[in-house]
Amino acid sequence: MIEFTLWDIVRNLALAARWTVVLSLIAFVGGGLVGLLLLVLRLSGRAPVNRVIGAYVQLFQGTPLLMQLFLLYFGIALFGIDTSAWMAAGVALTLYASAYLAEIWRGCVEAIPRGQWEASKSLALSFGQQLRHIILPQALRIAVPPTVGFLVQVIKGTALASVIGFVELTKAGGMIANVTYEPLLVYGCVALMYFVLCFPVSLYARTLERKLHVGHR
Amino acid sequence: MLIELDFWPVLAQWPLLLRGAGWTLVLTAIAALLGMTLGIACAWSRVNGPRVLRWGAGAYVELIRNTPFIVQLFFIFFGLPAAGIKLSPFTASVLAMVVNLGAYAAEIIRAGIEATPRGQFEAAQSLALSRMQTFLHVVLPPALKKVWPALVSQITIVMLGSAVCGQISTEELSYAANLIQSRNFRAFEAYILGTLMYLVLAIAVRRLLNWAGPRFVFGR
């Protein structure tokens, strides 16, 4: 029988944590792009489009991420496409992140006074120019802290990809716990590693928030 | 190639789905009650408690908020037996949900408490209320009222998160969907129905709590 030292456990978990980071980045960047598209569609505002996007957001915020993962894992296969855990997890987390980010950013855009829209319109700026030069730069300033905060939620969300067989930190933890018979130690290490990944991001989000509100105090 | 969808084999198993939804609600109800109590206790500790307690509650909140729920659940269900604490899947699920909600609720309620105007404390003091009385009767109700929407969201999030509890064979809704698809291989249909039921549950729970809050939790 092979003996596992603490170092073996930690090293293998750290190797698996890479995939947690990669998946988080894919979901965050992909979700950001799709979310931005949804935001622009929503702002250019025809009622039916708004309703569809509203339903999309409600659907992803009102159902468990785990079920979304299952649905995509089995759903993509129905179209005759060979699904891997990689693809299902990547797509599901991207869609999930896009719904949340679109909603967060919409709030930020709505926080910009209406006068800014009207003033820029009276300067004969087109919709695209209004967004690009007037609204988004101001909204961006408010949007950064909650967006960074949401990254923590994405990192934690990737843990669910373990359920459909994606070998990231949680799944690796389960496998290592099974061979070492030390579940307490292994899951403790897994939790600590997530903490090490998430806590700095949380702190950074909080710092940004404090900086943003410094003028309002 | 597109496979035709057939919902009948799944719908035929409706008692399983309903029972699953019932257990999801039971889990959520217990977790909401105990989790909010824990959250209030932690929020009190972080604001008024002695330094050790303040630090402990802070560490607990940060530790839980920065780790995934599924890892907390696995730690409790697979990890704790190694330390001699053996829990049934249901107990482990409830415990994980309570611990998880408690941390988030603590942070939300603390924000409400810190928004209490100073004059309220002074008024309570001048009426010779003890610190505990001041907290329970003067500070807490308006604080809960202020943050109730955030608490409702958090309880809904914990309910949706409970889908993970099926992974340790707690027989809630996602477990039912899993069981059905393993019987008739209609995986996509089973998960669609399961997901829609979660959506309905989420909307219903949100409505119920928004209705119940002003009536039972913080007065008018």
Tab-separated table of C-alpha atoms in Angstrom:
chain	number	residue	atom	x	y	z
A	1	MET	CA	0.000	0.000	0.000
A	2	ILE	CA	1.201	3.460	-0.843
A	3	GLU	CA	1.535	5.934	1.992
A	4	PHE	CA	0.347	9.472	1.407
A	5	THR	CA	2.047	12.283	3.244
A	6	LEU	CA	0.361	15.602	3.891
A	7	TRP	CA	2.623	17.077	1.235
A	8	ASP	CA	1.336	14.561	-1.356
A	9	ILE	CA	-2.234	15.517	-0.557
A	10	VAL	CA	-1.609	19.246	-0.688
A	11	ARG	CA	0.444	19.025	-3.856
A	12	ASN	CA	-2.178	17.006	-5.722
A	13	LEU	CA	-4.943	19.317	-4.567
A	14	ALA	CA	-2.942	22.331	-5.688
A	15	LEU	CA	-2.483	20.756	-9.121
A	16	ALA	CA	-6.244	20.212	-9.365
A	17	ALA	CA	-6.898	23.769	-8.177
A	18	ARG	CA	-5.395	24.960	-11.466
A	19	TRP	CA	-8.487	23.650	-13.235
A	20	THR	CA	-10.727	25.448	-10.767
A	21	VAL	CA	-8.909	28.659	-11.671
A	22	VAL	CA	-9.058	27.995	-15.418
A	23	LEU	CA	-12.760	27.141	-15.325
A	24	SER	CA	-13.483	30.231	-13.194
A	25	LEU	CA	-11.677	32.446	-15.684
A	26	ILE	CA	-13.478	30.917	-18.667
A	27	ALA	CA	-16.852	31.393	-16.969
A	28	PHE	CA	-16.051	34.899	-15.777
A	29	VAL	CA	-14.699	36.189	-19.099
A	30	GLY	CA	-17.301	34.347	-21.185
A	31	GLY	CA	-20.066	35.426	-18.845
A	32	GLY	CA	-18.805	38.988	-18.984
A	33	LEU	CA	-18.951	39.058	-22.787
A	34	VAL	CA	-22.423	37.501	-22.996
A	35	GLY	CA	-23.583	39.671	-20.098
A	36	LEU	CA	-22.379	42.818	-21.853
A	37	LEU	CA	-24.248	41.807	-24.995
A	38	LEU	CA	-27.415	41.236	-22.949
A	39	LEU	CA	-26.953	44.582	-21.239
A	40	VAL	CA	-26.639	46.484	-24.521
A	41	LEU	CA	-29.651	44.653	-25.975
A	42	ARG	CA	-31.623	45.531	-22.885
A	43	LEU	CA	-30.637	49.201	-22.951
A	44	SER	CA	-31.419	49.621	-26.610
A	45	GLY	CA	-34.749	48.575	-25.183
A	46	ARG	CA	-37.633	47.161	-27.176
A	47	ALA	CA	-40.219	45.701	-24.837
A	48	PRO	CA	-40.292	42.090	-26.152
A	49	VAL	CA	-36.484	41.897	-26.080
A	50	ASN	CA	-36.481	43.178	-22.527
A	51	ARG	CA	-39.022	40.619	-21.493
A	52	VAL	CA	-37.022	37.763	-22.997
A	53	ILE	CA	-33.834	38.909	-21.281
A	54	GLY	CA	-35.729	39.397	-18.028
A	55	ALA	CA	-36.999	35.822	-18.257
A	56	TYR	CA	-33.470	34.581	-19.032
A	57	VAL	CA	-32.113	36.297	-15.923
A	58	GLN	CA	-34.967	35.013	-13.770
A	59	LEU	CA	-34.467	31.492	-15.101
A	60	PHE	CA	-30.789	31.379	-14.179
A	61	GLN	CA	-31.200	33.162	-10.852
A	62	GLY	CA	-34.251	31.131	-9.838
A	63	THR	CA	-32.934	27.619	-10.482
A	64	PRO	CA	-30.046	25.690	-8.929
A	65	LEU	CA	-26.731	25.879	-10.753
A	66	LEU	CA	-26.478	22.124	-10.254
A	67	MET	CA	-29.645	21.555	-12.312
A	68	GLN	CA	-28.363	23.931	-15.003
A	69	LEU	CA	-25.216	21.826	-15.194
A	70	PHE	CA	-27.198	18.589	-15.517
A	71	LEU	CA	-29.463	20.121	-18.146
A	72	LEU	CA	-26.584	21.271	-20.318
A	73	TYR	CA	-24.645	18.062	-19.803
A	74	PHE	CA	-27.561	15.979	-21.078
A	75	GLY	CA	-29.087	18.686	-23.278
A	76	ILE	CA	-26.085	19.311	-25.526
A	77	ALA	CA	-25.876	15.578	-26.149
A	78	LEU	CA	-29.440	15.585	-27.493
A	79	PHE	CA	-28.250	17.640	-30.446
A	80	GLY	CA	-25.833	14.891	-31.338
A	81	ILE	CA	-22.817	16.814	-30.077
A	82	ASP	CA	-20.300	14.836	-28.083
A	83	THR	CA	-20.413	16.421	-24.639
A	84	SER	CA	-17.493	16.460	-22.303
A	85	ALA	CA	-17.673	17.582	-18.693
A	86	TRP	CA	-15.379	20.420	-19.780
A	87	MET	CA	-17.789	21.766	-22.350
A	88	ALA	CA	-20.928	21.360	-20.256
A	89	ALA	CA	-19.318	23.022	-17.243
A	90	GLY	CA	-17.848	25.825	-19.338
A	91	VAL	CA	-21.117	26.597	-21.108
A	92	ALA	CA	-23.303	26.273	-17.991
A	93	LEU	CA	-21.093	28.500	-15.854
A	94	THR	CA	-20.770	31.047	-18.674
A	95	LEU	CA	-24.547	31.321	-19.034
A	96	TYR	CA	-24.989	31.440	-15.254
A	97	ALA	CA	-22.409	34.227	-14.916
A	98	SER	CA	-23.865	36.146	-17.855
A	99	ALA	CA	-27.319	36.285	-16.252
A	100	TYR	CA	-25.964	37.599	-12.946
A	101	LEU	CA	-23.532	40.060	-14.532
A	102	ALA	CA	-26.182	41.432	-16.899
A	103	GLU	CA	-28.407	42.081	-13.886
A	104	ILE	CA	-25.627	43.632	-11.760
A	105	TRP	CA	-24.548	45.919	-14.590
A	106	ARG	CA	-28.099	46.934	-15.410
A	107	GLY	CA	-28.388	48.197	-11.844
A	108	CYS	CA	-25.180	50.188	-12.306
A	109	VAL	CA	-26.385	51.762	-15.552
A	110	GLU	CA	-29.704	52.637	-13.943
A	111	ALA	CA	-27.824	54.408	-11.166
A	112	ILE	CA	-26.588	56.946	-13.744
A	113	PRO	CA	-28.885	59.996	-13.625
A	114	ARG	CA	-31.333	60.235	-16.533
A	115	GLY	CA	-30.054	63.733	-17.252
A	116	GLN	CA	-26.845	62.189	-18.564
A	117	TRP	CA	-28.792	60.297	-21.238
A	118	GLU	CA	-30.814	63.368	-22.125
A	119	ALA	CA	-27.839	65.719	-22.182
A	120	SER	CA	-25.842	63.401	-24.428
A	121	LYS	CA	-28.822	62.902	-26.694
A	122	SER	CA	-29.275	66.657	-27.024
A	123	LEU	CA	-25.667	66.760	-28.222
A	124	ALA	CA	-26.811	64.526	-31.081
A	125	LEU	CA	-24.776	61.532	-29.954
A	126	SER	CA	-25.983	58.229	-31.343
A	127	PHE	CA	-26.998	55.409	-28.962
A	128	GLY	CA	-23.619	53.760	-29.418
A	129	GLN	CA	-21.780	57.008	-28.748
A	130	GLN	CA	-23.898	57.714	-25.679
A	131	LEU	CA	-23.002	54.315	-24.244
A	132	ARG	CA	-19.367	54.457	-25.224
A	133	HIS	CA	-18.535	58.012	-24.147
A	134	ILE	CA	-21.065	59.017	-21.513
A	135	ILE	CA	-22.854	56.155	-19.764
A	136	LEU	CA	-20.519	53.165	-19.633
A	137	PRO	CA	-17.460	55.049	-18.321
A	138	GLN	CA	-19.519	56.311	-15.391
A	139	ALA	CA	-21.314	52.995	-14.854
A	140	LEU	CA	-17.998	51.142	-14.952
A	141	ARG	CA	-16.799	52.981	-11.866
A	142	ILE	CA	-19.779	51.751	-9.844
A	143	ALA	CA	-19.740	48.315	-11.451
A	144	VAL	CA	-16.225	47.194	-10.541
A	145	PRO	CA	-16.724	46.330	-6.827
A	146	PRO	CA	-19.844	44.138	-7.237
A	147	THR	CA	-18.330	42.504	-10.327
A	148	VAL	CA	-15.191	41.546	-8.432
A	149	GLY	CA	-17.440	40.321	-5.614
A	150	PHE	CA	-19.318	38.132	-8.071
A	151	LEU	CA	-16.046	36.493	-9.121
A	152	VAL	CA	-16.035	34.836	-5.685
A	153	GLN	CA	-19.426	33.345	-6.461
A	154	VAL	CA	-18.134	32.032	-9.786
A	155	ILE	CA	-15.118	30.386	-8.149
A	156	LYS	CA	-17.389	28.699	-5.610
A	157	GLY	CA	-19.785	27.757	-8.406
A	158	THR	CA	-17.097	25.806	-10.239
A	159	ALA	CA	-17.107	23.336	-7.328
A	160	LEU	CA	-20.411	21.995	-8.667
A	161	ALA	CA	-18.722	20.946	-11.911
A	162	SER	CA	-17.264	18.094	-9.850
A	163	VAL	CA	-20.722	16.493	-9.837
A	164	ILE	CA	-20.712	15.967	-13.620
A	165	GLY	CA	-17.219	14.514	-13.428
A	166	PHE	CA	-15.054	17.541	-14.080
A	167	VAL	CA	-11.837	16.952	-12.147
A	168	GLU	CA	-11.195	20.201	-10.331
A	169	LEU	CA	-10.435	20.898	-6.686
A	170	THR	CA	-13.569	19.349	-5.162
A	171	LYS	CA	-13.556	16.240	-7.354
A	172	ALA	CA	-9.842	15.726	-6.771
A	173	GLY	CA	-10.543	16.079	-3.049
A	174	GLY	CA	-13.143	13.319	-3.244
A	175	MET	CA	-10.784	11.026	-5.136
A	176	ILE	CA	-7.892	11.648	-2.757
A	177	ALA	CA	-10.159	11.167	0.276
A	178	ASN	CA	-11.160	7.784	-1.132
A	179	VAL	CA	-7.611	6.506	-1.512
A	180	THR	CA	-6.151	7.983	1.670
A	181	TYR	CA	-9.084	7.234	4.002
A	182	GLU	CA	-8.564	10.669	5.533
A	183	PRO	CA	-11.683	12.573	4.497
A	184	LEU	CA	-11.511	15.040	7.379
A	185	LEU	CA	-7.994	16.149	6.512
A	186	VAL	CA	-8.566	16.159	2.758
A	187	TYR	CA	-11.845	18.096	2.779
A	188	GLY	CA	-10.333	20.465	5.319
A	189	CYS	CA	-7.472	21.129	2.883
A	190	VAL	CA	-9.935	21.537	-0.007
A	191	ALA	CA	-11.931	24.101	1.976
A	192	LEU	CA	-8.745	25.956	2.903
A	193	MET	CA	-7.662	26.097	-0.728
A	194	TYR	CA	-10.974	27.594	-1.791
A	195	PHE	CA	-10.558	30.054	1.044
A	196	VAL	CA	-7.088	30.984	-0.172
A	197	LEU	CA	-8.497	31.543	-3.668
A	198	CYS	CA	-11.623	33.461	-2.636
A	199	PHE	CA	-10.684	35.470	0.430
A	200	PRO	CA	-8.215	37.844	-1.294
A	201	VAL	CA	-10.817	38.498	-4.004
A	202	SER	CA	-13.467	39.203	-1.332
A	203	LEU	CA	-11.119	41.566	0.478
A	204	TYR	CA	-10.246	43.334	-2.749
A	205	ALA	CA	-13.934	43.776	-3.602
A	206	ARG	CA	-14.550	45.246	-0.150
A	207	THR	CA	-11.603	47.648	-0.500
A	208	LEU	CA	-12.884	48.813	-3.875
A	209	GLU	CA	-16.323	49.355	-2.406
A	210	ARG	CA	-14.945	51.443	0.437
A	211	LYS	CA	-12.967	53.559	-2.024
A	212	LEU	CA	-16.025	54.115	-4.159
A	213	HIS	CA	-18.149	55.276	-1.229
A	214	VAL	CA	-15.489	57.473	0.285
A	215	GLY	CA	-17.017	60.542	-1.313
A	216	HIS	CA	-20.468	59.824	0.075
A	217	ARG	CA	-19.511	59.727	3.719
B	1	MET	CA	-29.770	14.317	-34.966
B	2	LEU	CA	-32.488	15.499	-32.647
B	3	ILE	CA	-34.029	13.090	-30.186
B	4	GLU	CA	-37.702	13.623	-29.525
B	5	LEU	CA	-38.658	14.776	-26.076
B	6	ASP	CA	-41.122	12.640	-24.185
B	7	PHE	CA	-42.266	13.919	-20.830
B	8	TRP	CA	-44.816	11.203	-20.033
B	9	PRO	CA	-42.433	8.661	-18.501
B	10	VAL	CA	-41.226	11.392	-16.168
B	11	LEU	CA	-44.658	12.775	-15.374
B	12	ALA	CA	-45.815	9.264	-14.518
B	13	GLN	CA	-43.412	9.429	-11.580
B	14	TRP	CA	-45.023	12.547	-10.162
B	15	PRO	CA	-45.295	11.246	-6.597
B	16	LEU	CA	-41.488	11.061	-6.448
B	17	LEU	CA	-41.106	14.610	-7.715
B	18	LEU	CA	-43.707	15.938	-5.295
B	19	ARG	CA	-42.166	14.163	-2.348
B	20	GLY	CA	-38.774	15.534	-3.398
B	21	ALA	CA	-40.141	19.070	-3.545
B	22	GLY	CA	-41.703	18.526	-0.117
B	23	TRP	CA	-38.379	17.523	1.395
B	24	THR	CA	-36.676	20.495	-0.245
B	25	LEU	CA	-39.213	22.745	1.466
B	26	VAL	CA	-38.759	20.986	4.812
B	27	LEU	CA	-34.977	21.358	4.579
B	28	THR	CA	-35.373	25.020	3.679
B	29	ALA	CA	-37.836	25.740	6.471
B	30	ILE	CA	-35.627	24.218	9.170
B	31	ALA	CA	-32.510	25.849	7.744
B	32	ALA	CA	-34.233	29.236	7.525
B	33	LEU	CA	-35.403	29.160	11.153
B	34	LEU	CA	-32.177	27.879	12.694
B	35	GLY	CA	-29.946	29.744	10.256
B	36	MET	CA	-31.580	33.081	11.002
B	37	THR	CA	-31.273	32.456	14.739
B	38	LEU	CA	-27.603	31.626	14.312
B	39	GLY	CA	-27.210	34.691	12.101
B	40	ILE	CA	-28.766	36.971	14.711
B	41	ALA	CA	-26.538	35.513	17.422
B	42	CYS	CA	-23.435	36.025	15.274
B	43	ALA	CA	-24.453	39.518	14.260
B	44	TRP	CA	-24.903	40.370	17.956
B	45	SER	CA	-21.494	38.881	18.758
B	46	ARG	CA	-19.821	40.877	16.024
B	47	VAL	CA	-21.333	44.150	17.168
B	48	ASN	CA	-21.649	43.849	20.956
B	49	GLY	CA	-19.800	40.709	21.984
B	50	PRO	CA	-16.534	40.426	23.908
B	51	ARG	CA	-13.420	40.488	21.744
B	52	VAL	CA	-12.918	36.699	21.574
B	53	LEU	CA	-16.496	36.147	20.453
B	54	ARG	CA	-16.298	39.008	17.978
B	55	TRP	CA	-13.180	37.521	16.443
B	56	GLY	CA	-14.627	33.996	16.410
B	57	ALA	CA	-17.825	35.088	14.714
B	58	GLY	CA	-15.826	37.073	12.160
B	59	ALA	CA	-13.644	34.078	11.324
B	60	TYR	CA	-16.710	31.836	10.989
B	61	VAL	CA	-18.448	34.267	8.638
B	62	GLU	CA	-15.398	34.698	6.404
B	63	LEU	CA	-14.582	30.989	6.334
B	64	ILE	CA	-18.097	30.011	5.258
B	65	ARG	CA	-18.592	32.838	2.794
B	66	ASN	CA	-15.367	32.031	0.974
B	67	THR	CA	-15.818	28.279	0.521
B	68	PRO	CA	-18.351	26.436	-1.665
B	69	PHE	CA	-21.453	24.933	-0.069
B	70	ILE	CA	-20.748	21.525	-1.590
B	71	VAL	CA	-17.356	21.383	0.162
B	72	GLN	CA	-18.974	22.346	3.478
B	73	LEU	CA	-21.529	19.589	2.970
B	74	PHE	CA	-18.901	16.973	2.074
B	75	PHE	CA	-16.769	18.033	5.016
B	76	ILE	CA	-19.699	17.490	7.358
B	77	PHE	CA	-20.976	14.265	5.768
B	78	PHE	CA	-17.738	12.521	4.743
B	79	GLY	CA	-15.216	14.287	6.965
B	80	LEU	CA	-16.812	14.426	10.404
B	81	PRO	CA	-17.401	10.629	10.725
B	82	ALA	CA	-13.591	10.293	10.731
B	83	ALA	CA	-13.679	12.427	13.886
B	84	GLY	CA	-16.348	10.176	15.373
B	85	ILE	CA	-19.383	12.313	14.496
B	86	LYS	CA	-21.634	10.258	12.265
B	87	LEU	CA	-24.637	12.026	10.766
B	88	SER	CA	-27.518	10.832	8.610
B	89	PRO	CA	-27.742	12.438	5.149
B	90	PHE	CA	-30.720	14.492	6.279
B	91	THR	CA	-29.058	15.784	9.451
B	92	ALA	CA	-25.861	16.533	7.582
B	93	SER	CA	-27.822	18.487	4.952
B	94	VAL	CA	-29.689	20.509	7.557
B	95	LEU	CA	-26.503	21.203	9.485
B	96	ALA	CA	-24.652	22.337	6.352
B	97	MET	CA	-27.533	24.589	5.300
B	98	VAL	CA	-27.849	26.118	8.773
B	99	VAL	CA	-24.123	26.771	9.040
B	100	ASN	CA	-24.100	28.248	5.527
B	101	LEU	CA	-27.143	30.475	5.950
B	102	GLY	CA	-26.006	31.526	9.427
B	103	ALA	CA	-22.840	33.121	8.050
B	104	TYR	CA	-24.587	35.043	5.283
B	105	ALA	CA	-27.473	36.077	7.534
B	106	ALA	CA	-25.004	37.326	10.166
B	107	GLU	CA	-23.415	39.657	7.635
B	108	ILE	CA	-26.766	40.886	6.315
B	109	ILE	CA	-28.266	41.456	9.776
B	110	ARG	CA	-25.105	43.175	10.991
B	111	ALA	CA	-25.505	45.727	8.217
B	112	GLY	CA	-29.057	46.367	9.466
B	113	ILE	CA	-27.917	46.705	13.088
B	114	GLU	CA	-25.148	49.123	12.210
B	115	ALA	CA	-27.645	51.348	10.444
B	116	THR	CA	-29.543	51.907	13.729
B	117	PRO	CA	-29.434	55.610	14.677
B	118	ARG	CA	-27.528	56.425	17.914
B	119	GLY	CA	-30.580	58.158	19.357
B	120	GLN	CA	-32.361	54.807	19.550
B	121	PHE	CA	-29.697	53.419	21.901
B	122	GLU	CA	-29.796	56.537	24.030
B	123	ALA	CA	-33.584	56.500	24.203
B	124	ALA	CA	-33.558	52.829	25.220
B	125	GLN	CA	-30.895	53.515	27.843
B	126	SER	CA	-32.885	56.392	29.294
B	127	LEU	CA	-35.815	53.985	29.693
B	128	ALA	CA	-33.519	51.768	31.769
B	129	LEU	CA	-33.686	48.858	29.334
B	130	SER	CA	-30.903	46.321	29.780
B	131	ARG	CA	-28.460	45.729	26.900
B	132	MET	CA	-30.238	42.512	25.994
B	133	GLN	CA	-33.659	44.159	26.072
B	134	THR	CA	-32.366	47.014	23.955
B	135	PHE	CA	-31.031	44.588	21.394
B	136	LEU	CA	-34.106	42.361	21.225
B	137	HIS	CA	-36.797	45.025	21.342
B	138	VAL	CA	-35.262	48.236	20.039
B	139	VAL	CA	-32.435	47.373	17.676
B	140	LEU	CA	-33.357	44.032	16.121
B	141	PRO	CA	-36.901	44.536	14.744
B	142	PRO	CA	-36.166	47.616	12.615
B	143	ALA	CA	-32.822	46.094	11.582
B	144	LEU	CA	-34.591	42.957	10.327
B	145	LYS	CA	-37.152	45.089	8.576
B	146	LYS	CA	-34.442	47.037	6.764
B	147	VAL	CA	-32.596	43.965	5.504
B	148	TRP	CA	-35.586	41.649	5.009
B	149	PRO	CA	-35.384	41.690	1.166
B	150	ALA	CA	-31.717	40.633	1.332
B	151	LEU	CA	-32.551	37.886	3.843
B	152	VAL	CA	-35.350	36.604	1.619
B	153	SER	CA	-32.923	36.432	-1.327
B	154	GLN	CA	-30.393	34.583	0.798
B	155	ILE	CA	-32.940	32.029	2.010
B	156	THR	CA	-33.959	31.438	-1.617
B	157	ILE	CA	-30.311	31.004	-2.600
B	158	VAL	CA	-29.844	28.455	0.197
B	159	MET	CA	-32.929	26.584	-1.007
B	160	LEU	CA	-31.544	26.418	-4.546
B	161	GLY	CA	-28.180	25.410	-3.110
B	162	SER	CA	-29.851	22.491	-1.335
B	163	ALA	CA	-30.000	20.731	-4.715
B	164	VAL	CA	-26.466	19.636	-3.879
B	165	CYS	CA	-27.753	17.661	-0.866
B	166	GLY	CA	-29.014	15.025	-3.312
B	167	GLN	CA	-25.363	14.134	-3.839
B	168	ILE	CA	-25.186	12.651	-0.333
B	169	SER	CA	-28.501	10.843	-0.978
B	170	THR	CA	-30.813	13.217	0.853
B	171	GLU	CA	-34.093	12.544	-0.904
B	172	GLU	CA	-34.921	16.063	-2.017
B	173	LEU	CA	-35.989	17.348	-5.422
B	174	SER	CA	-32.749	16.979	-7.384
B	175	TYR	CA	-32.377	13.466	-5.947
B	176	ALA	CA	-35.871	12.629	-7.218
B	177	ALA	CA	-34.997	13.920	-10.711
B	178	ASN	CA	-31.807	11.837	-10.623
B	179	LEU	CA	-33.674	8.747	-9.511
B	180	ILE	CA	-36.282	9.110	-12.259
B	181	GLN	CA	-33.702	9.532	-15.015
B	182	SER	CA	-31.824	6.492	-13.757
B	183	ARG	CA	-35.038	4.460	-14.077
B	184	ASN	CA	-36.205	5.516	-17.534
B	185	PHE	CA	-33.154	7.239	-19.063
B	186	ARG	CA	-35.215	10.347	-19.861
B	187	ALA	CA	-32.484	12.488	-18.326
B	188	PHE	CA	-33.141	15.753	-20.123
B	189	GLU	CA	-36.882	15.661	-19.502
B	190	ALA	CA	-36.450	14.724	-15.841
B	191	TYR	CA	-34.038	17.592	-15.252
B	192	ILE	CA	-36.209	20.086	-17.146
B	193	LEU	CA	-39.187	19.227	-14.947
B	194	GLY	CA	-37.041	19.272	-11.818
B	195	THR	CA	-35.563	22.633	-12.751
B	196	LEU	CA	-38.980	24.150	-13.450
B	197	MET	CA	-40.187	22.898	-10.072
B	198	TYR	CA	-37.251	24.644	-8.427
B	199	LEU	CA	-38.192	27.832	-10.259
B	200	VAL	CA	-41.766	27.589	-8.986
B	201	LEU	CA	-40.548	26.816	-5.453
B	202	ALA	CA	-38.172	29.792	-5.547
B	203	ILE	CA	-40.927	32.177	-6.621
B	204	ALA	CA	-43.356	30.730	-4.060
B	205	VAL	CA	-40.870	30.898	-1.178
B	206	ARG	CA	-39.995	34.486	-2.074
B	207	ARG	CA	-43.677	35.477	-2.103
B	208	LEU	CA	-44.374	33.650	1.152
B	209	LEU	CA	-41.463	35.268	2.979
B	210	ASN	CA	-42.281	38.728	1.673
B	211	TRP	CA	-45.783	38.192	2.997
B	212	ALA	CA	-44.738	36.633	6.310
B	213	GLY	CA	-41.965	39.078	7.155
B	214	PRO	CA	-44.036	42.097	8.211
B	215	ARG	CA	-46.616	39.884	9.930
B	216	PHE	CA	-44.542	37.496	11.994
B	217	VAL	CA	-40.925	38.567	12.036
B	218	PHE	CA	-40.535	42.265	12.651
B	219	GLY	CA	-44.024	43.625	13.289
B	220	ARG	CA	-45.448	46.405	11.187
